[in-house]
Amino acid sequence: MAVSQGTARDRVGLGWRGELAAGILSNLAQIDVLEVIADDYYRAPRADIAALCSLARQVPVSLHGVGMGLASTIPADRRRLHAMARLMKTVQAESWSEHLSFVRAGGVEIGHLAAPPRTPHSAAGAIANIALATRIVGSVPLMENIATLVQPPASTLNEAAWLTQIIDGAHVPLLLDLHNLYANAVNVGEAPEELLLRLPLDRVGAVHLSGGHWIAAPGGGQRLLDDHLHDVPPEVFALLTMLARHAPQPLTVIVERDGNYPSFEHVLGQLELARAALRAGRSA
């Protein structure tokens, strides 16, 4: 199914998590779209798949992969791609996405999203894997920038150039995680606003918002860790306003929370702050 770019308005939604399920189901009128972690359903019981299908009939759902490792010179795992294809067909999700990361090497699962060296070689590997994924799943993925605490060693391209090379070469939309962008910029001493404006903002199909916390850096100083356990900081809402000012297309914004859950009223407040940031950008 094609990525939903035809919607005429900005949308704000939430990442589906079991801990938030009761609040989500009680407040669907205030949630435009839900993003579901696809990997949780590749081998799920039939009842869980039926529940997900029921959810998708009530609110637009996008599927978000975390384990494909498409930004790699190693060919992607076809079993995961076929699993995503089956889930997309069963759920009738409106879109799917993955990260520009690698997650395994030499057959070893490393357990988190890792940033490859930003080089033309790794960009070519990502483009080839995205093409393979598109053929198997039957629709293009939105591809997400990931957070890193340091510049990936052996990089020859800056982050904006590397992302643009992949997005242009693979002909896919960018899922722009604004907290990842913010963290990457401040961790290397860049201005987040300047990094944002170097990206192909007219290719952004969706946006992630989350929070993190500062940790001690080796040798002194601090670095920002993206952990999804904290509120979206004001600086990231300001980046969303800047994005809305410069991106002509409608945006789908997902607020992510993976723990340290506040009240659901507080979560809804985060969605309203996102809507306010979008309005501010559109009216500027």
PDB file of C-alpha atoms in Angstrom:
ATOM      1  CA  MET A   1       0.000   0.000   0.000  1.00  0.00           C
ATOM      2  CA  ALA A   2       1.362   3.408  -0.874  1.00  0.00           C
ATOM      3  CA  VAL A   3       2.717   5.763   1.748  1.00  0.00           C
ATOM      4  CA  SER A   4      -0.024   8.142   2.783  1.00  0.00           C
ATOM      5  CA  GLN A   5       1.120  11.444   1.307  1.00  0.00           C
ATOM      6  CA  GLY A   6      -2.275  12.369  -0.061  1.00  0.00           C
ATOM      7  CA  THR A   7      -3.803  13.498   3.202  1.00  0.00           C
ATOM      8  CA  ALA A   8      -4.703  17.170   3.108  1.00  0.00           C
ATOM      9  CA  ARG A   9      -3.753  18.071   6.651  1.00  0.00           C
ATOM     10  CA  ASP A  10      -1.112  17.555   9.271  1.00  0.00           C
ATOM     11  CA  ARG A  11      -1.799  14.676  11.642  1.00  0.00           C
ATOM     12  CA  VAL A  12      -0.576  13.990  15.173  1.00  0.00           C
ATOM     13  CA  GLY A  13      -0.558  10.549  16.736  1.00  0.00           C
ATOM     14  CA  LEU A  14       1.173   8.222  19.121  1.00  0.00           C
ATOM     15  CA  GLY A  15       3.282   5.116  19.202  1.00  0.00           C
ATOM     16  CA  TRP A  16       1.170   2.130  20.274  1.00  0.00           C
ATOM     17  CA  ARG A  17       2.452   0.597  23.508  1.00  0.00           C
ATOM     18  CA  GLY A  18       0.645  -1.912  25.710  1.00  0.00           C
ATOM     19  CA  GLU A  19       1.042   0.338  28.763  1.00  0.00           C
ATOM     20  CA  LEU A  20      -0.807   3.113  26.909  1.00  0.00           C
ATOM     21  CA  ALA A  21      -3.480   0.908  25.331  1.00  0.00           C
ATOM     22  CA  ALA A  22      -6.322   1.776  27.714  1.00  0.00           C
ATOM     23  CA  GLY A  23      -5.707   5.491  27.352  1.00  0.00           C
ATOM     24  CA  ILE A  24      -5.387   5.251  23.576  1.00  0.00           C
ATOM     25  CA  LEU A  25      -8.594   3.266  23.140  1.00  0.00           C
ATOM     26  CA  SER A  26     -10.473   5.696  25.388  1.00  0.00           C
ATOM     27  CA  ASN A  27      -9.235   8.741  23.502  1.00  0.00           C
ATOM     28  CA  LEU A  28      -9.137   7.734  19.832  1.00  0.00           C
ATOM     29  CA  ALA A  29     -10.964  10.932  18.875  1.00  0.00           C
ATOM     30  CA  GLN A  30      -7.835  12.883  19.899  1.00  0.00           C
ATOM     31  CA  ILE A  31      -5.374  10.633  18.055  1.00  0.00           C
ATOM     32  CA  ASP A  32      -5.079  10.946  14.279  1.00  0.00           C
ATOM     33  CA  VAL A  33      -2.802   7.980  13.647  1.00  0.00           C
ATOM     34  CA  LEU A  34      -1.016   5.182  15.503  1.00  0.00           C
ATOM     35  CA  GLU A  35       2.391   3.673  14.833  1.00  0.00           C
ATOM     36  CA  VAL A  36       2.823   0.012  15.798  1.00  0.00           C
ATOM     37  CA  ILE A  37       6.137  -1.813  16.238  1.00  0.00           C
ATOM     38  CA  ALA A  38       5.931  -4.434  13.490  1.00  0.00           C
ATOM     39  CA  ASP A  39       8.512  -6.789  14.988  1.00  0.00           C
ATOM     40  CA  ASP A  40       6.173  -7.434  17.943  1.00  0.00           C
ATOM     41  CA  TYR A  41       3.678  -9.039  15.529  1.00  0.00           C
ATOM     42  CA  TYR A  42       5.805 -11.101  13.124  1.00  0.00           C
ATOM     43  CA  ARG A  43       5.199 -14.238  15.217  1.00  0.00           C
ATOM     44  CA  ALA A  44       2.236 -13.055  17.265  1.00  0.00           C
ATOM     45  CA  PRO A  45      -0.697 -15.311  18.149  1.00  0.00           C
ATOM     46  CA  ARG A  46      -3.728 -15.136  15.910  1.00  0.00           C
ATOM     47  CA  ALA A  47      -5.708 -13.259  18.574  1.00  0.00           C
ATOM     48  CA  ASP A  48      -3.109 -10.493  18.754  1.00  0.00           C
ATOM     49  CA  ILE A  49      -3.139 -10.099  14.967  1.00  0.00           C
ATOM     50  CA  ALA A  50      -6.945  -9.919  15.042  1.00  0.00           C
ATOM     51  CA  ALA A  51      -6.760  -7.215  17.714  1.00  0.00           C
ATOM     52  CA  LEU A  52      -4.302  -5.237  15.591  1.00  0.00           C
ATOM     53  CA  CYS A  53      -6.600  -5.543  12.568  1.00  0.00           C
ATOM     54  CA  SER A  54      -9.478  -4.296  14.689  1.00  0.00           C
ATOM     55  CA  LEU A  55      -7.382  -1.328  15.796  1.00  0.00           C
ATOM     56  CA  ALA A  56      -6.473  -0.529  12.169  1.00  0.00           C
ATOM     57  CA  ARG A  57     -10.172  -0.401  11.290  1.00  0.00           C
ATOM     58  CA  GLN A  58     -10.686   2.309  13.919  1.00  0.00           C
ATOM     59  CA  VAL A  59      -7.675   4.556  13.287  1.00  0.00           C
ATOM     60  CA  PRO A  60      -4.983   4.769  10.573  1.00  0.00           C
ATOM     61  CA  VAL A  61      -2.042   2.537  11.479  1.00  0.00           C
ATOM     62  CA  SER A  62       1.532   2.571  10.240  1.00  0.00           C
ATOM     63  CA  LEU A  63       3.943  -0.303  10.888  1.00  0.00           C
ATOM     64  CA  HIS A  64       7.402   0.522  12.208  1.00  0.00           C
ATOM     65  CA  GLY A  65      10.242  -1.976  11.862  1.00  0.00           C
ATOM     66  CA  VAL A  66      13.228  -2.016  14.194  1.00  0.00           C
ATOM     67  CA  GLY A  67      15.161  -5.123  13.195  1.00  0.00           C
ATOM     68  CA  MET A  68      15.851  -5.087   9.464  1.00  0.00           C
ATOM     69  CA  GLY A  69      19.132  -3.196   9.523  1.00  0.00           C
ATOM     70  CA  LEU A  70      18.673  -1.761   6.056  1.00  0.00           C
ATOM     71  CA  ALA A  71      21.602   0.673   6.268  1.00  0.00           C
ATOM     72  CA  SER A  72      24.156  -2.043   5.766  1.00  0.00           C
ATOM     73  CA  THR A  73      26.342  -3.411   2.999  1.00  0.00           C
ATOM     74  CA  ILE A  74      25.092  -6.852   4.094  1.00  0.00           C
ATOM     75  CA  PRO A  75      21.901  -7.854   2.218  1.00  0.00           C
ATOM     76  CA  ALA A  76      18.790  -7.521   4.373  1.00  0.00           C
ATOM     77  CA  ASP A  77      17.187 -10.605   5.916  1.00  0.00           C
ATOM     78  CA  ARG A  78      14.502 -11.701   3.455  1.00  0.00           C
ATOM     79  CA  ARG A  79      12.549 -13.508   6.180  1.00  0.00           C
ATOM     80  CA  ARG A  80      11.941 -10.237   8.009  1.00  0.00           C
ATOM     81  CA  LEU A  81      10.956  -8.514   4.782  1.00  0.00           C
ATOM     82  CA  HIS A  82       8.459 -11.244   3.941  1.00  0.00           C
ATOM     83  CA  ALA A  83       7.109 -11.026   7.498  1.00  0.00           C
ATOM     84  CA  MET A  84       6.571  -7.298   7.024  1.00  0.00           C
ATOM     85  CA  ALA A  85       4.886  -7.959   3.669  1.00  0.00           C
ATOM     86  CA  ARG A  86       2.467 -10.447   5.265  1.00  0.00           C
ATOM     87  CA  LEU A  87       1.711  -8.083   8.149  1.00  0.00           C
ATOM     88  CA  MET A  88       1.107  -5.135   5.808  1.00  0.00           C
ATOM     89  CA  LYS A  89      -1.317  -7.226   3.767  1.00  0.00           C
ATOM     90  CA  THR A  90      -3.123  -8.615   6.815  1.00  0.00           C
ATOM     91  CA  VAL A  91      -3.440  -5.355   8.727  1.00  0.00           C
ATOM     92  CA  GLN A  92      -3.960  -3.125   5.679  1.00  0.00           C
ATOM     93  CA  ALA A  93      -1.660  -0.578   7.292  1.00  0.00           C
ATOM     94  CA  GLU A  94      -1.314   2.698   5.449  1.00  0.00           C
ATOM     95  CA  SER A  95       2.518   2.728   5.464  1.00  0.00           C
ATOM     96  CA  TRP A  96       5.620   1.141   6.911  1.00  0.00           C
ATOM     97  CA  SER A  97       9.019   2.384   8.005  1.00  0.00           C
ATOM     98  CA  GLU A  98      12.478   1.302   9.135  1.00  0.00           C
ATOM     99  CA  HIS A  99      15.701   2.837  10.424  1.00  0.00           C
ATOM    100  CA  LEU A 100      18.857   3.802   8.614  1.00  0.00           C
ATOM    101  CA  SER A 101      20.953   1.613  10.865  1.00  0.00           C
ATOM    102  CA  PHE A 102      22.572  -1.780  11.071  1.00  0.00           C
ATOM    103  CA  VAL A 103      21.584  -4.227  13.801  1.00  0.00           C
ATOM    104  CA  ARG A 104      23.722  -7.304  13.138  1.00  0.00           C
ATOM    105  CA  ALA A 105      27.137  -8.180  11.788  1.00  0.00           C
ATOM    106  CA  GLY A 106      28.686 -11.539  11.052  1.00  0.00           C
ATOM    107  CA  GLY A 107      25.405 -13.169  12.034  1.00  0.00           C
ATOM    108  CA  VAL A 108      25.507 -11.604  15.506  1.00  0.00           C
ATOM    109  CA  GLU A 109      22.530  -9.527  16.680  1.00  0.00           C
ATOM    110  CA  ILE A 110      23.952  -6.502  18.494  1.00  0.00           C
ATOM    111  CA  GLY A 111      20.667  -5.606  20.209  1.00  0.00           C
ATOM    112  CA  HIS A 112      20.333  -1.956  19.273  1.00  0.00           C
ATOM    113  CA  LEU A 113      20.306   0.409  16.324  1.00  0.00           C
ATOM    114  CA  ALA A 114      23.876   1.194  15.298  1.00  0.00           C
ATOM    115  CA  ALA A 115      25.058   3.890  12.938  1.00  0.00           C
ATOM    116  CA  PRO A 116      27.246   2.712  10.043  1.00  0.00           C
ATOM    117  CA  PRO A 117      30.103   4.857   8.753  1.00  0.00           C
ATOM    118  CA  ARG A 118      28.577   7.627   6.670  1.00  0.00           C
ATOM    119  CA  THR A 119      30.240   6.859   3.372  1.00  0.00           C
ATOM    120  CA  PRO A 120      29.157   6.456  -0.264  1.00  0.00           C
ATOM    121  CA  HIS A 121      29.718   2.703   0.212  1.00  0.00           C
ATOM    122  CA  SER A 122      27.258   2.414   3.115  1.00  0.00           C
ATOM    123  CA  ALA A 123      24.780   4.673   1.302  1.00  0.00           C
ATOM    124  CA  ALA A 124      24.932   2.338  -1.702  1.00  0.00           C
ATOM    125  CA  GLY A 125      24.291  -0.634   0.588  1.00  0.00           C
ATOM    126  CA  ALA A 126      21.270   1.108   2.096  1.00  0.00           C
ATOM    127  CA  ILE A 127      19.889   1.971  -1.339  1.00  0.00           C
ATOM    128  CA  ALA A 128      20.243  -1.653  -2.478  1.00  0.00           C
ATOM    129  CA  ASN A 129      18.551  -2.961   0.666  1.00  0.00           C
ATOM    130  CA  ILE A 130      15.709  -0.463   0.391  1.00  0.00           C
ATOM    131  CA  ALA A 131      15.158  -1.546  -3.219  1.00  0.00           C
ATOM    132  CA  LEU A 132      15.031  -5.187  -2.097  1.00  0.00           C
ATOM    133  CA  ALA A 133      12.632  -4.281   0.724  1.00  0.00           C
ATOM    134  CA  THR A 134      10.383  -2.349  -1.633  1.00  0.00           C
ATOM    135  CA  ARG A 135      10.180  -5.301  -4.043  1.00  0.00           C
ATOM    136  CA  ILE A 136       9.317  -7.812  -1.324  1.00  0.00           C
ATOM    137  CA  VAL A 137       6.961  -5.699   0.783  1.00  0.00           C
ATOM    138  CA  GLY A 138       5.317  -4.113  -2.241  1.00  0.00           C
ATOM    139  CA  SER A 139       5.574  -0.477  -1.143  1.00  0.00           C
ATOM    140  CA  VAL A 140       8.344   1.944  -0.281  1.00  0.00           C
ATOM    141  CA  PRO A 141       9.359   2.377   3.362  1.00  0.00           C
ATOM    142  CA  LEU A 142       9.826   5.663   5.111  1.00  0.00           C
ATOM    143  CA  MET A 143      13.422   5.652   6.320  1.00  0.00           C
ATOM    144  CA  GLU A 144      14.331   7.085   9.721  1.00  0.00           C
ATOM    145  CA  ASN A 145      17.492   8.873  10.846  1.00  0.00           C
ATOM    146  CA  ILE A 146      18.885   7.382  14.054  1.00  0.00           C
ATOM    147  CA  ALA A 147      20.543   8.866  17.140  1.00  0.00           C
ATOM    148  CA  THR A 148      24.249   8.538  17.797  1.00  0.00           C
ATOM    149  CA  LEU A 149      26.380   9.706  20.713  1.00  0.00           C
ATOM    150  CA  VAL A 150      29.428  10.199  18.486  1.00  0.00           C
ATOM    151  CA  GLN A 151      30.151  10.657  14.823  1.00  0.00           C
ATOM    152  CA  PRO A 152      30.306   7.159  13.298  1.00  0.00           C
ATOM    153  CA  PRO A 153      34.010   6.310  12.907  1.00  0.00           C
ATOM    154  CA  ALA A 154      35.431   6.263   9.369  1.00  0.00           C
ATOM    155  CA  SER A 155      32.692   8.556   8.046  1.00  0.00           C
ATOM    156  CA  THR A 156      33.525  10.651   4.999  1.00  0.00           C
ATOM    157  CA  LEU A 157      30.097  12.319   4.642  1.00  0.00           C
ATOM    158  CA  ASN A 158      28.284  14.511   7.130  1.00  0.00           C
ATOM    159  CA  GLU A 159      24.865  13.339   8.357  1.00  0.00           C
ATOM    160  CA  ALA A 160      22.818  15.596   6.093  1.00  0.00           C
ATOM    161  CA  ALA A 161      24.760  14.617   2.964  1.00  0.00           C
ATOM    162  CA  TRP A 162      24.545  10.906   3.811  1.00  0.00           C
ATOM    163  CA  LEU A 163      20.806  10.999   4.514  1.00  0.00           C
ATOM    164  CA  THR A 164      20.115  13.009   1.374  1.00  0.00           C
ATOM    165  CA  GLN A 165      22.156  10.631  -0.777  1.00  0.00           C
ATOM    166  CA  ILE A 166      20.062   7.683   0.442  1.00  0.00           C
ATOM    167  CA  ILE A 167      16.676   9.399   0.306  1.00  0.00           C
ATOM    168  CA  ASP A 168      17.352  10.647  -3.229  1.00  0.00           C
ATOM    169  CA  GLY A 169      18.984   7.437  -4.418  1.00  0.00           C
ATOM    170  CA  ALA A 170      16.301   5.127  -3.048  1.00  0.00           C
ATOM    171  CA  HIS A 171      13.396   7.440  -3.919  1.00  0.00           C
ATOM    172  CA  VAL A 172      11.826   7.064  -0.480  1.00  0.00           C
ATOM    173  CA  PRO A 173      10.345   9.499   2.043  1.00  0.00           C
ATOM    174  CA  LEU A 174      12.293  10.482   5.138  1.00  0.00           C
ATOM    175  CA  LEU A 175      10.907   9.658   8.571  1.00  0.00           C
ATOM    176  CA  LEU A 176      12.571  12.521  10.388  1.00  0.00           C
ATOM    177  CA  ASP A 177      13.141  11.883  14.085  1.00  0.00           C
ATOM    178  CA  LEU A 178      13.611  15.389  15.415  1.00  0.00           C
ATOM    179  CA  HIS A 179      14.967  14.325  18.793  1.00  0.00           C
ATOM    180  CA  ASN A 180      17.547  12.143  17.054  1.00  0.00           C
ATOM    181  CA  LEU A 181      18.500  15.114  14.897  1.00  0.00           C
ATOM    182  CA  TYR A 182      18.676  17.390  17.951  1.00  0.00           C
ATOM    183  CA  ALA A 183      20.784  14.913  19.935  1.00  0.00           C
ATOM    184  CA  ASN A 184      23.185  14.263  17.066  1.00  0.00           C
ATOM    185  CA  ALA A 185      23.698  17.975  16.499  1.00  0.00           C
ATOM    186  CA  VAL A 186      24.327  18.948  20.127  1.00  0.00           C
ATOM    187  CA  ASN A 187      26.536  15.904  20.711  1.00  0.00           C
ATOM    188  CA  VAL A 188      28.985  17.099  18.063  1.00  0.00           C
ATOM    189  CA  GLY A 189      28.641  20.827  18.701  1.00  0.00           C
ATOM    190  CA  GLU A 190      26.452  21.668  15.683  1.00  0.00           C
ATOM    191  CA  ALA A 191      23.429  23.954  15.605  1.00  0.00           C
ATOM    192  CA  PRO A 192      20.331  21.717  15.271  1.00  0.00           C
ATOM    193  CA  GLU A 193      18.557  24.340  13.163  1.00  0.00           C
ATOM    194  CA  GLU A 194      21.397  24.349  10.632  1.00  0.00           C
ATOM    195  CA  LEU A 195      21.373  20.557  10.398  1.00  0.00           C
ATOM    196  CA  LEU A 196      17.602  20.571   9.863  1.00  0.00           C
ATOM    197  CA  LEU A 197      17.799  23.079   7.021  1.00  0.00           C
ATOM    198  CA  ARG A 198      20.434  20.996   5.201  1.00  0.00           C
ATOM    199  CA  LEU A 199      17.998  18.070   4.884  1.00  0.00           C
ATOM    200  CA  PRO A 200      15.562  17.557   1.984  1.00  0.00           C
ATOM    201  CA  LEU A 201      12.580  18.846   3.952  1.00  0.00           C
ATOM    202  CA  ASP A 202      10.205  18.435   1.017  1.00  0.00           C
ATOM    203  CA  ARG A 203      10.878  14.674   1.267  1.00  0.00           C
ATOM    204  CA  VAL A 204       9.815  14.334   4.907  1.00  0.00           C
ATOM    205  CA  GLY A 205       6.808  12.036   5.080  1.00  0.00           C
ATOM    206  CA  ALA A 206       6.552  11.604   8.841  1.00  0.00           C
ATOM    207  CA  VAL A 207       8.119  12.883  12.045  1.00  0.00           C
ATOM    208  CA  HIS A 208       9.045  11.269  15.356  1.00  0.00           C
ATOM    209  CA  LEU A 209       9.169  13.238  18.613  1.00  0.00           C
ATOM    210  CA  SER A 210      10.583  11.919  21.874  1.00  0.00           C
ATOM    211  CA  GLY A 211      12.781  12.879  24.793  1.00  0.00           C
ATOM    212  CA  GLY A 212      16.040  11.868  26.370  1.00  0.00           C
ATOM    213  CA  HIS A 213      18.489  12.777  29.095  1.00  0.00           C
ATOM    214  CA  TRP A 214      22.029  14.010  29.448  1.00  0.00           C
ATOM    215  CA  ILE A 215      24.779  11.563  30.351  1.00  0.00           C
ATOM    216  CA  ALA A 216      28.431  12.057  31.247  1.00  0.00           C
ATOM    217  CA  ALA A 217      30.786  11.845  28.312  1.00  0.00           C
ATOM    218  CA  PRO A 218      34.193  10.146  28.525  1.00  0.00           C
ATOM    219  CA  GLY A 219      36.782  12.809  29.196  1.00  0.00           C
ATOM    220  CA  GLY A 220      34.272  15.293  30.560  1.00  0.00           C
ATOM    221  CA  GLY A 221      31.241  17.135  29.294  1.00  0.00           C
ATOM    222  CA  GLN A 222      27.858  15.666  28.519  1.00  0.00           C
ATOM    223  CA  ARG A 223      26.075  13.991  25.670  1.00  0.00           C
ATOM    224  CA  LEU A 224      22.347  13.689  25.028  1.00  0.00           C
ATOM    225  CA  LEU A 225      20.991  10.131  25.038  1.00  0.00           C
ATOM    226  CA  ASP A 226      17.753   9.499  23.148  1.00  0.00           C
ATOM    227  CA  ASP A 227      15.833   7.190  25.503  1.00  0.00           C
ATOM    228  CA  HIS A 228      12.100   7.797  24.859  1.00  0.00           C
ATOM    229  CA  LEU A 229      11.623   7.967  28.653  1.00  0.00           C
ATOM    230  CA  HIS A 230      11.141  11.716  28.958  1.00  0.00           C
ATOM    231  CA  ASP A 231       8.930  14.472  27.600  1.00  0.00           C
ATOM    232  CA  VAL A 232       9.670  16.043  24.257  1.00  0.00           C
ATOM    233  CA  PRO A 233      11.899  19.042  25.100  1.00  0.00           C
ATOM    234  CA  PRO A 234      10.953  22.561  23.990  1.00  0.00           C
ATOM    235  CA  GLU A 235      13.925  22.659  21.616  1.00  0.00           C
ATOM    236  CA  VAL A 236      12.475  19.733  19.641  1.00  0.00           C
ATOM    237  CA  PHE A 237       9.014  21.325  19.438  1.00  0.00           C
ATOM    238  CA  ALA A 238      10.793  24.419  18.089  1.00  0.00           C
ATOM    239  CA  LEU A 239      12.410  22.262  15.393  1.00  0.00           C
ATOM    240  CA  LEU A 240       8.944  20.945  14.491  1.00  0.00           C
ATOM    241  CA  THR A 241       7.744  24.525  14.051  1.00  0.00           C
ATOM    242  CA  MET A 242      10.723  25.243  11.786  1.00  0.00           C
ATOM    243  CA  LEU A 243      10.041  22.080   9.787  1.00  0.00           C
ATOM    244  CA  ALA A 244       6.364  23.005   9.344  1.00  0.00           C
ATOM    245  CA  ARG A 245       7.449  26.439   8.154  1.00  0.00           C
ATOM    246  CA  HIS A 246       9.690  24.998   5.418  1.00  0.00           C
ATOM    247  CA  ALA A 247       7.960  21.733   4.391  1.00  0.00           C
ATOM    248  CA  PRO A 248       5.031  22.304   2.013  1.00  0.00           C
ATOM    249  CA  GLN A 249       3.570  18.802   2.315  1.00  0.00           C
ATOM    250  CA  PRO A 250       1.286  17.562   5.129  1.00  0.00           C
ATOM    251  CA  LEU A 251       3.188  15.952   7.995  1.00  0.00           C
ATOM    252  CA  THR A 252       2.315  12.964  10.139  1.00  0.00           C
ATOM    253  CA  VAL A 253       3.816  13.429  13.603  1.00  0.00           C
ATOM    254  CA  ILE A 254       4.212  10.536  16.066  1.00  0.00           C
ATOM    255  CA  VAL A 255       5.021  11.090  19.750  1.00  0.00           C
ATOM    256  CA  GLU A 256       7.045   8.169  21.108  1.00  0.00           C
ATOM    257  CA  ARG A 257       7.150   7.031  24.735  1.00  0.00           C
ATOM    258  CA  ASP A 258       8.771   3.754  25.768  1.00  0.00           C
ATOM    259  CA  GLY A 259       8.716   3.883  29.562  1.00  0.00           C
ATOM    260  CA  ASN A 260       8.517   6.094  32.654  1.00  0.00           C
ATOM    261  CA  TYR A 261       4.914   6.566  31.597  1.00  0.00           C
ATOM    262  CA  PRO A 262       3.094   9.662  32.856  1.00  0.00           C
ATOM    263  CA  SER A 263      -0.683   9.980  33.100  1.00  0.00           C
ATOM    264  CA  PHE A 264      -2.470   9.673  29.792  1.00  0.00           C
ATOM    265  CA  GLU A 265      -3.707  13.234  30.179  1.00  0.00           C
ATOM    266  CA  HIS A 266      -0.056  14.274  30.181  1.00  0.00           C
ATOM    267  CA  VAL A 267       0.562  12.200  27.035  1.00  0.00           C
ATOM    268  CA  LEU A 268      -2.351  13.917  25.331  1.00  0.00           C
ATOM    269  CA  GLY A 269      -0.809  17.220  26.386  1.00  0.00           C
ATOM    270  CA  GLN A 270       2.328  16.282  24.465  1.00  0.00           C
ATOM    271  CA  LEU A 271       0.191  15.683  21.363  1.00  0.00           C
ATOM    272  CA  GLU A 272      -1.418  19.094  21.795  1.00  0.00           C
ATOM    273  CA  LEU A 273       2.004  20.728  22.060  1.00  0.00           C
ATOM    274  CA  ALA A 274       2.907  19.058  18.771  1.00  0.00           C
ATOM    275  CA  ARG A 275      -0.263  20.401  17.149  1.00  0.00           C
ATOM    276  CA  ALA A 276       0.535  23.873  18.465  1.00  0.00           C
ATOM    277  CA  ALA A 277       4.074  23.672  17.059  1.00  0.00           C
ATOM    278  CA  LEU A 278       2.700  22.658  13.658  1.00  0.00           C
ATOM    279  CA  ARG A 279       0.177  25.500  13.677  1.00  0.00           C
ATOM    280  CA  ALA A 280       2.889  27.994  14.589  1.00  0.00           C
ATOM    281  CA  GLY A 281       5.025  26.836  11.672  1.00  0.00           C
ATOM    282  CA  ARG A 282       2.191  26.804   9.164  1.00  0.00           C
ATOM    283  CA  SER A 283       1.093  30.322  10.104  1.00  0.00           C
ATOM    284  CA  ALA A 284       4.577  31.848  10.085  1.00  0.00           C
TER     285      ALA A 284
END
